[in-house]
Amino acid sequence: MFRFLLFFSSILSASVIQAQYIAEGSVIHPEQIITDYQPDENDNKEWFEENIKPFVVTEVQKDYLIRKLRTENHGTAFREAGNYSAEKTADWKKLSCKVLRLFKNKKYGKTTLALFYLPYAKNCTYDYVQKSENLPVETDEYFVAPVTAIETYRWPKGNIPKDHFRENGIYKLQIMSAQRPDHYGRKYLRTNLTYFEPKDFSDSTLKILRKKLGNDDLYHEVLDIGQLNKTYHTYSSSYIYPMAKIDPNGRGMSVLITYSMGEFTTDRGESIEIMYAPDIENDQAMKEAGVSGYRGTTNGRDCYYFVLTGVSDDIGHGNTIDYALARIFRKVGDKFKGWDQPLRGYYNKLKGYCCMGYETAKGYGAALIDADRKTYFLTDGSISSREMAESKLQSVITDLDNVDIVKYGKLKKADFVPEKTVGSVSIKYQNYSIPVDGKQIYVAAMFMKFRDDFYLVGIEVMGLD
């Protein structure tokens, strides 16, 4: 019996700890809401000091909650006094609310008060359609009202069970900015990019980021939901796998909708672009694309990604040369900044190349950037015989003859340059050209012989100043 009680007690404790709200319902008496509620010392003590022990509410979260109760910090519709009248009851009843805390304050008599909020995610549907046209919820909205103002299935007759008071814990507060990011321009992310974790940023870099965002709530939201395990991900047992890291086929990334929020430079001189992935828009996109097994953040928070400047693009996710060449063309102008990877393996011994590039394609699994950073060379590795190298050259020429480059179209074929020796290397190539964003880009099917048993064959892209 004693062991049973211990077991029951542990289950009860676990359920209390896991609860993030006491009850869900709707407002049936908006006229009873205490507008512009300003917590006093008693509230502060009861709300925060007597919290559920394993959880800590930070000063930033406390400040956020208290500010959100003030009229001037509500969304547009909830700053209007007329929207709290009994005549607006039908509009309020369309909205879902969650009770966070039951408490009393002598200033308001003996009535039990409820601290509740209107969750953004629960009160708008796909495509940002609001549940209530007259009371659009633009961000999480927080209020205080007597419990009689709220209808909930957990106490339909108004009699609140004692254990619901014991569930009273304000924790896991998630800061959500009322200033939603603008959609500056659609861009695509891929799994082979370098992703930064905001928890790894230094204090000085965080100050730079905070200044860049220009809004404290947005800053705290981005830091929280910029963690890769809170962005779009899949589960395996209890472990979270971020989509941005473990989806090499682009199954989810290919439909992930992201927008650029601009760039900032870290204290180490790294230029980082902030990418914004709207929660509701992406949930709809995933659903329409039939991508199952993936989910984003909870409670309607958007996802944020930190990537090297210049690696996101508006080309898309294909891994064939029609996509790869389009992305390479875009990077010629800035000399492939952000695509640097150290030379490795036998490429270390090649002269004339400063680094490897990360952009590759199906059939062209490696990339080299030359020393003056004007050319980008796609290859599938070294070849050990002339016969195989000659065959590969014909295959590359066929690829370039037929490729239809995303956003740019067909290449214009030019002269074939016969084999000649430059220094210790023999080369021959088939030339092509194409206009790209007002500039001429030159492309070649390139054959290079370094030794009788070492050839490189592939696609070379060059931009002229």
Phi, psi and omega in degrees: 000316180298319179295324177298316179297319177298317180297314179298318180298319180294323178296316179298315180298318181296320181293325178294315183296324184280341182292132177253350174205159184276316183206155177242139181192216179211160180275125180247350177224077181299336181292343180272352180296133178274098184289150179056043181294133180239104183302141177257187183298323178298317178298314181302318180293313184289324182286320192246317185289332179258040184282170176293125196303317185294346186250147180239131173260120183286163178298325178297318180291320177300313180300320179299310182299314182295319178296323184291345177279345183280143184304317185292346181259004175280166172292170187308309185295330185267006171266352183268120183301326182295341181279000178254017181271161179299332180295341182265008184305318182300323179290318180295324183292343176285342186265146177264133177236157178233129179275123181265327191208135171252132184200175176230151176220123186302333180298337183247024176080204184267000183292138174289130180257153178238128168269117184224168177217157175260107182290132178305312186295329183276349188243013168216152183251187180306148183067023175061028176283123183279147176294328179235118180295327184274342179230067180293132180265110185268340179200173176301132181245131183247140182214165170234137178203158172300151181299339179292345180280348188241136176253128179215148181292342184282337172218071185301331181257009177088354179272110185269121178299147183300326183293340177290331175289326180289338178282359186296092176220127174262110180203173183054033176295128180249121181285128178232121184288139173284343179263092181288145181297149176281157178267084186289329181174132182294132176221162181247145174247156179224167184285342183269011178278164172271117180254137180257143174263124181300334179294344180268354180289143176286167179300320181291324176293322178297324177296320178297316180297317181299318179294320180299315183286327173070014179209120187297318180295319178296321178301312181291325178294316181297319178298318182290307187270006172271357176286131188301328181283359175252354176275190182300132190204172172231163182250149166223107189059244182253004184263139181262130177247111179297133179303324184293344183252330193235023181242068188299336180271002177069024185301317178263323183298332183294338178248358180293126182265118180228152179229151179279136175253007181106185187232158171213162182247129181286172178290352176262004178086007178280132177267120186241136176258136178263125180250140187244124180242100182299132185297306186293317180299320180285324176302319178293318181297317179296319181296314181294327181277353180071026180274109182255162177088358180244149176211162179254208181290165179264165175062029172073012177285141178282162176263149177228139180235144175248119180227162176300138177301134175096354182263337172280159183202178179250024184272320182119192194251358183302144180252019177264170187292336178296326175279315184298316181297322178299316179292322178295318178304319182294336185263355179300319185297328179255021175057039172061035179301134179088354180260007185292131169223141183300145173299144182215163179059218181289346177293337178303331185271354181283132177269149177095355179241136183265334184193176173260153176257154183272342184279113179234184181210165177300124183089354180221077192276001178222158181217145179232142175248130186283169190299326180269004175060031176258339183236150181232125187243119177262129179216169176246024177106175183285152178238140190260356179221151179296321182301314179292324180293319178296319179296318179296322178301316179296324178295319179295317179299318178299317178302313184286331176296328189252349185294140174243099191286132182306127179074346185237339174089210188276151173276149175264120184282139180237213185282154169265129180260116182297166184296135177214160182257128177239106186068239179256008184245135174262134182225152167208155186198156174254122184272149173216165174212163179198138174282133182226112176050046176085001179237156178266127178249137179251134181235145180217143166275110193251134176242125179229126176251120177262321175213173178297339180243019182213108180232149169236131180227135180180206184248128176249133178244130181226137173246134181262141179293000000 
